[in-house]
């Protein structure tokens, strides 16, 4: 008879009364919290990339989009795109938006494509002190071993 207990995970439950409440640190209340995943969703051509490039441009100069975007200094940003060329599309759009391009970096994927589980992503965040990581589109960075339906 086959043993199935080896792959079984023991049930552990946490009472909400034992959970310590914490406050959320917001980049732009109530839209973009620090340390959390934010997804900008929409149909093709709705302006998702334009929006995020304009946010990145403003943050790179230490500016917010409005009074609710609390920025006190320029922000280091990592921007990864699987759809647009960084030299002929992304950089010209950042320049047009007035970005300080020295604050925005791209992880070189010429030798190996990047995924969200890639150690290079964490290393880049630590080395640059990036406060924002943009993965455009996120589906391109999920990783080959991840089942999107789960």
Coordinates of C-alpha atoms in Angstrom, one line a residue:
X1 CA 0.0 0.0 0.0
X2 CA 1.3 3.5 -1.0
X3 CA 2.0 6.0 1.8
X4 CA 0.6 9.4 1.2
X5 CA 1.5 11.0 4.5
X6 CA 4.9 12.0 3.3
X7 CA 3.5 14.7 1.0
X8 CA 0.8 15.9 3.4
X9 CA 1.2 19.2 5.2
X10 CA 0.0 19.4 8.8
X11 CA -3.0 21.7 9.3
X12 CA -2.0 24.8 11.3
X13 CA -4.4 27.5 12.1
X14 CA -3.9 31.0 13.5
X15 CA -6.5 32.8 15.5
X16 CA -7.0 36.4 14.3
X17 CA -7.0 37.4 18.0
X18 CA -3.3 36.3 18.1
X19 CA -2.4 38.4 15.0
X20 CA -0.7 41.7 15.7
X21 CA -2.2 44.5 13.5
X22 CA 0.2 46.6 11.5
X23 CA -0.2 49.8 9.5
X24 CA 0.4 49.9 5.8
X25 CA 3.0 52.3 4.4
X26 CA 1.6 54.0 1.3
X27 CA 3.4 55.5 -1.7
X28 CA 0.1 56.7 -3.0
X29 CA -2.9 56.3 -0.8
X30 CA -5.2 54.4 -1.5
X31 CA -3.7 53.0 -4.7
X32 CA -0.1 51.9 -4.2
X33 CA 1.2 50.6 -0.9
X34 CA 4.9 50.0 -0.3
X35 CA 5.9 46.4 0.1
X36 CA 2.8 45.0 -1.6
X37 CA 1.9 43.9 -5.1
X38 CA -0.1 46.4 -7.1
X39 CA -1.5 45.3 -10.5
X40 CA -2.6 47.9 -13.0
X41 CA -5.1 46.1 -15.2
X42 CA -6.8 47.1 -18.4
X43 CA -7.3 46.3 -22.0
X44 CA -4.5 46.8 -24.6
X45 CA -4.2 50.5 -25.4
X46 CA -5.8 51.7 -22.2
X47 CA -2.6 53.5 -21.1
X48 CA -1.3 51.2 -18.4
X49 CA 2.4 51.6 -19.5
X50 CA 2.0 55.3 -20.0
X51 CA 0.6 55.7 -16.5
X52 CA 3.3 53.7 -14.9
X53 CA 6.1 55.4 -16.9
X54 CA 4.7 58.8 -15.8
X55 CA 4.6 57.6 -12.2
X56 CA 8.2 56.3 -12.5
X57 CA 9.3 59.6 -14.1
X58 CA 7.9 61.7 -11.3
X59 CA 9.2 59.4 -8.6
X60 CA 12.7 59.4 -10.1
X61 CA 12.7 63.2 -9.5
X62 CA 11.3 63.0 -6.0
X63 CA 7.9 64.2 -7.0
X64 CA 4.4 62.8 -6.7
X65 CA 1.5 62.9 -9.1
X66 CA -0.7 64.6 -6.5
X67 CA -0.8 65.6 -2.8
X68 CA -1.7 62.0 -1.8
X69 CA 1.6 60.6 -3.3
X70 CA 4.0 61.1 -0.4
X71 CA 7.5 61.4 -1.9
X72 CA 10.3 63.3 -0.1
X73 CA 13.3 62.3 -2.2
X74 CA 14.1 60.7 -5.6
X75 CA 13.2 57.0 -5.7
X76 CA 15.3 54.3 -7.3
X77 CA 13.2 52.1 -9.6
X78 CA 13.7 48.8 -11.4
X79 CA 11.7 48.6 -14.7
X80 CA 11.4 45.4 -16.6
X81 CA 9.5 45.1 -19.8
X82 CA 8.9 42.0 -22.0
X83 CA 6.9 43.9 -24.6
X84 CA 8.8 47.1 -25.5
X85 CA 12.3 47.9 -26.4
X86 CA 14.1 49.8 -23.7
X87 CA 16.2 51.9 -26.2
X88 CA 13.5 52.8 -28.8
X89 CA 10.4 52.8 -26.7
X90 CA 10.8 52.9 -22.9
X91 CA 13.7 55.4 -22.6
X92 CA 12.2 57.9 -25.1
X93 CA 8.9 57.8 -23.2
X94 CA 10.7 58.3 -19.9
X95 CA 12.6 61.2 -21.3
X96 CA 9.4 62.7 -22.6
X97 CA 7.9 62.4 -19.2
X98 CA 10.9 64.2 -17.7
X99 CA 12.4 61.3 -15.8
X100 CA 15.8 61.3 -14.2
X101 CA 16.9 58.2 -16.0
X102 CA 19.9 57.7 -13.6
X103 CA 17.3 56.6 -11.0
X104 CA 15.7 53.9 -13.2
X105 CA 17.5 50.6 -13.9
X106 CA 16.8 47.5 -16.0
X107 CA 18.2 44.1 -15.2
X108 CA 20.0 42.8 -18.3
X109 CA 18.1 39.7 -19.6
X110 CA 20.4 39.0 -22.6
X111 CA 21.9 35.9 -21.1
X112 CA 18.9 34.7 -19.1
X113 CA 15.2 35.8 -18.9
X114 CA 14.2 37.2 -15.5
X115 CA 11.4 35.8 -13.3
X116 CA 9.9 36.9 -10.0
X117 CA 11.8 34.0 -8.3
X118 CA 15.1 34.9 -9.8
X119 CA 17.8 35.8 -7.2
X120 CA 18.9 38.7 -9.5
X121 CA 15.7 40.6 -8.7
X122 CA 16.3 40.6 -5.0
X123 CA 20.0 41.4 -5.5
X124 CA 19.0 44.4 -7.7
X125 CA 16.6 45.6 -5.1
X126 CA 19.1 45.4 -2.3
X127 CA 22.0 46.9 -4.3
X128 CA 20.0 49.9 -5.6
X129 CA 17.6 50.4 -2.7
X130 CA 14.8 50.4 -5.2
X131 CA 11.4 51.4 -3.7
X132 CA 9.5 50.4 -6.8
X133 CA 9.8 47.4 -9.1
X134 CA 7.8 47.4 -12.3
X135 CA 7.2 44.2 -14.2
X136 CA 5.4 45.0 -17.5
X137 CA 3.5 42.8 -18.0
X138 CA 3.6 40.7 -14.8
X139 CA 2.6 37.5 -16.7
X140 CA 6.0 37.6 -18.5
X141 CA 7.8 37.4 -15.1
X142 CA 5.8 34.7 -13.4
X143 CA 8.2 31.9 -14.4
X144 CA 7.9 28.9 -16.6
X145 CA 7.2 26.5 -13.6
X146 CA 4.3 28.5 -12.3
X147 CA 0.8 27.4 -13.2
X148 CA -1.2 30.6 -13.8
X149 CA -4.5 28.7 -13.1
X150 CA -3.5 27.9 -9.5

